[in-house]
PDB file of C-alpha atoms in Angstrom:
ATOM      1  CA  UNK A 517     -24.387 -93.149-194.316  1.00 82.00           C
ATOM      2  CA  UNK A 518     -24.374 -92.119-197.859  1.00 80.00           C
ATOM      3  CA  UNK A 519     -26.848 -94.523-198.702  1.00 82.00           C
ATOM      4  CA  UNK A 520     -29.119 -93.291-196.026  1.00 86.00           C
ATOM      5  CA  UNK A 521     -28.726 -90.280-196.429  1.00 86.00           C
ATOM      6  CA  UNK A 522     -29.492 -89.868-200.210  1.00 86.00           C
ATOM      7  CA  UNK A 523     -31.237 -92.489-201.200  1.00 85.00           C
ATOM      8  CA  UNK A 524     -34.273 -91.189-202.759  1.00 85.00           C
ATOM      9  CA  UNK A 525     -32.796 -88.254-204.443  1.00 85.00           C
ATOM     10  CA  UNK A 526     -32.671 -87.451-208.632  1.00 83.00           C
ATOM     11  CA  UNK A 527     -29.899 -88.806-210.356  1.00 79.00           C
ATOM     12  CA  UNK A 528     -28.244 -90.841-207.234  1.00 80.00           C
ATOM     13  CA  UNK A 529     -27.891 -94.418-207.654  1.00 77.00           C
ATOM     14  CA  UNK A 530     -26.347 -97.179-205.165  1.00 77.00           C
ATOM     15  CA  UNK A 531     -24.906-100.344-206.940  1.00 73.00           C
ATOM     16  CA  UNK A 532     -26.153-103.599-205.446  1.00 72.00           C
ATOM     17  CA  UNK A 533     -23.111-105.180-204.886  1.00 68.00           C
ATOM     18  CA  UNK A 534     -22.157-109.019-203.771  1.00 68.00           C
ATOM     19  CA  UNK A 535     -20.919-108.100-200.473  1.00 66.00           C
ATOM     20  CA  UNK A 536     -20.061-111.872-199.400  1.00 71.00           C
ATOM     21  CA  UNK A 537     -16.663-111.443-202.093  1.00 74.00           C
ATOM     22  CA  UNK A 538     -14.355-109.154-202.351  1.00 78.00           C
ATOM     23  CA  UNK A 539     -14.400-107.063-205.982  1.00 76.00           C
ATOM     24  CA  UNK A 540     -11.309-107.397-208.068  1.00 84.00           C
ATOM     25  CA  UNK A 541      -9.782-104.320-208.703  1.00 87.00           C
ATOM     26  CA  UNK A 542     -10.564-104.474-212.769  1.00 88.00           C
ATOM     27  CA  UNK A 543     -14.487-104.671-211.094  1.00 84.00           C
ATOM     28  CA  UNK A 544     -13.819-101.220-209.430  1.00 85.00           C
ATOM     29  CA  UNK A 545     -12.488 -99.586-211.987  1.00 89.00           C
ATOM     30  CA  UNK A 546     -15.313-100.146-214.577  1.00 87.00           C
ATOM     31  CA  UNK A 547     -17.941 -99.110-211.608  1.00 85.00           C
ATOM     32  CA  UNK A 548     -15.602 -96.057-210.800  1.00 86.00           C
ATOM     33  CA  UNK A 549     -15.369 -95.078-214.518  1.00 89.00           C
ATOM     34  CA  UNK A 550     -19.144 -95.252-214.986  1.00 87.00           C
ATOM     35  CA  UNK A 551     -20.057 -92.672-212.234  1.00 86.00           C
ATOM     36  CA  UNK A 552     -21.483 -89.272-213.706  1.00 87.00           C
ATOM     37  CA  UNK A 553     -18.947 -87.498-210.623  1.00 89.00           C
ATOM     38  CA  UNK A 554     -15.887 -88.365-208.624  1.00 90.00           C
ATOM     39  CA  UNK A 555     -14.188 -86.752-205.531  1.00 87.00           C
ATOM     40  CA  UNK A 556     -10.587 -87.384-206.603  1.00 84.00           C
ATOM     41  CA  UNK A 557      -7.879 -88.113-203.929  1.00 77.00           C
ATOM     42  CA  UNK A 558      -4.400 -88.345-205.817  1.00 76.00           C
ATOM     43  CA  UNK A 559      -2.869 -92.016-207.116  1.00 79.00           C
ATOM     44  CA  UNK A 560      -3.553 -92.928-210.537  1.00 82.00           C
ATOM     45  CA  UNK A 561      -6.446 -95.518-209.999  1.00 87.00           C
ATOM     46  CA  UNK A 562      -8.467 -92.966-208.860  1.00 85.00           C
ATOM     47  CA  UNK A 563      -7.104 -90.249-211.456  1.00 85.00           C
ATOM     48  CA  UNK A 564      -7.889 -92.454-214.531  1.00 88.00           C
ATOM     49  CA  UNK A 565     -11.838 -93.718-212.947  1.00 90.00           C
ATOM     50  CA  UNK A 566     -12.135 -89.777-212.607  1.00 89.00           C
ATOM     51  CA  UNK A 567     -10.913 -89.076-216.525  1.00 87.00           C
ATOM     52  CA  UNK A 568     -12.908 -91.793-217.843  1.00 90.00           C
ATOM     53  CA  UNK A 569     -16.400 -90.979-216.005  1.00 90.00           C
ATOM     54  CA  UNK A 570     -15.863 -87.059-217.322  1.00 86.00           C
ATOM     55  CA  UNK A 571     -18.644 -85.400-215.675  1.00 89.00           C
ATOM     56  CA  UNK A 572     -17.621 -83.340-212.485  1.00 93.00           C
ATOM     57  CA  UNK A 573     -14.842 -84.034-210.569  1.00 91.00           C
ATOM     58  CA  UNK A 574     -13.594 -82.534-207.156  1.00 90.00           C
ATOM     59  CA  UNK A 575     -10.222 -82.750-205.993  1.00 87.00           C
ATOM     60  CA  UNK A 576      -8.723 -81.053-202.938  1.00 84.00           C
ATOM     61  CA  UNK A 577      -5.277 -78.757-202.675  1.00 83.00           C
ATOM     62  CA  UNK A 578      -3.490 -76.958-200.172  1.00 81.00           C
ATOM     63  CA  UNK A 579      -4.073 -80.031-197.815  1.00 78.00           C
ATOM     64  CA  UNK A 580      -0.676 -80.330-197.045  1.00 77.00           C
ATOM     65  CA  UNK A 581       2.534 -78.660-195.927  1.00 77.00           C
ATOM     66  CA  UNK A 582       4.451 -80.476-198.817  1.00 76.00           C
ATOM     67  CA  UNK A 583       2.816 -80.941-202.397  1.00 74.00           C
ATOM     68  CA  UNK A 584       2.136 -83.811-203.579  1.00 73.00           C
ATOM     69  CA  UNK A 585       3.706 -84.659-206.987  1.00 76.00           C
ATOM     70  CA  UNK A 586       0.144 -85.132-208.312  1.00 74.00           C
ATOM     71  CA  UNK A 587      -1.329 -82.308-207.024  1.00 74.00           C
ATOM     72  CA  UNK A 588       1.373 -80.232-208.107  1.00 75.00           C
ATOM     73  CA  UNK A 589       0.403 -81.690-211.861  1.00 78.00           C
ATOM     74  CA  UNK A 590      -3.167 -81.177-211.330  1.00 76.00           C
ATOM     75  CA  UNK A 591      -3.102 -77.669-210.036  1.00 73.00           C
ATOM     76  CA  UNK A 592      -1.280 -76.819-213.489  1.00 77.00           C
ATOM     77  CA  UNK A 593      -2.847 -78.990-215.951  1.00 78.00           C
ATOM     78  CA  UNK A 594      -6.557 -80.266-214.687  1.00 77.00           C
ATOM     79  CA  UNK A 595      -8.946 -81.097-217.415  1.00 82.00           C
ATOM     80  CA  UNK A 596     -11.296 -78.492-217.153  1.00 84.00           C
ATOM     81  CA  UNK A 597     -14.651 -79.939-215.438  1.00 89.00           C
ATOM     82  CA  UNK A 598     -12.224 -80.623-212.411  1.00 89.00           C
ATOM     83  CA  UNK A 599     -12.874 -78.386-209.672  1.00 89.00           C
ATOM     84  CA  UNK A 600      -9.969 -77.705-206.925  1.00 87.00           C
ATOM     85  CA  UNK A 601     -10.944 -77.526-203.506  1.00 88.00           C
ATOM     86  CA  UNK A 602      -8.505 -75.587-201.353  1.00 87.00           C
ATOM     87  CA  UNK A 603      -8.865 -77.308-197.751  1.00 86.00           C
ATOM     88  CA  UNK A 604      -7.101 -74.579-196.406  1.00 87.00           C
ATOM     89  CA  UNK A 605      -9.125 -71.515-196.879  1.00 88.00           C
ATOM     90  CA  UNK A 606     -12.242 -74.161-196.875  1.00 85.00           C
ATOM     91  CA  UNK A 607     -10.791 -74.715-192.962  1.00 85.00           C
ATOM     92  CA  UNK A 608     -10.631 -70.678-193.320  1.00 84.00           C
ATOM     93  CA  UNK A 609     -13.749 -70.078-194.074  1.00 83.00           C
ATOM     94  CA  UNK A 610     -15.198 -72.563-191.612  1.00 77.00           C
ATOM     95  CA  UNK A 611     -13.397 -71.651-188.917  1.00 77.00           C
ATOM     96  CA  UNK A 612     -14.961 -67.964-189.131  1.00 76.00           C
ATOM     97  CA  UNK A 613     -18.308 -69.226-189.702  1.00 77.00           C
ATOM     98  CA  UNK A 614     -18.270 -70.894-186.353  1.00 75.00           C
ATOM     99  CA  UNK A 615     -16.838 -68.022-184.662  1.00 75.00           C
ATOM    100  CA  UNK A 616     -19.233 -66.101-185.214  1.00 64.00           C
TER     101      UNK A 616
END
């Protein structure tokens, strides 16, 4: 979808990747640490391919009833091109939108 999507537009690139074998997980960390952005979703393989890119990084909060240990971290001490989603007033906000 993303591919389809977006191909086309500045500054978005899709690796051409052997399909027919599986990547090792050393082989998606280097491609995940050389992205300009991530969307960050808690574990630290995806926390340290988000630190090493730098660029932008979005991570959501507020997605559950019970926080996370990470998020709890995050929300405190994010580096500071990290930008934290909260899903619940994004639902919020939504939610209004198609009301009215």
């Amino acid at each position: 979808w993303c591919e389809e999507k977006l191909s086309g537009q500045p500054d978005v690139y899709f690796p051409k990747l052997n399909l027919k074998r599986k990547n090792t997980p050393q082989q998606d960390f280097i491609l995940l640490s050389q992205m300009n952005h991530s969307i960050f979703d808690y574990g630290t393989f995806g926390y340290w391919t988000a630190a090493l890119a730098g660029g932008i990084t979005m991570v959501a909060t507020n997605y559950s009833k019970k926080k996370h240990q990470s998020e709890a971290a995050i929300v405190r001490w994010s580096p500071k091109n990290w930008i934290k989603v909260d899903i619940q007033q994004l639902l919020k906000t939504n939610q209004s939108i198609n009301q009215a």
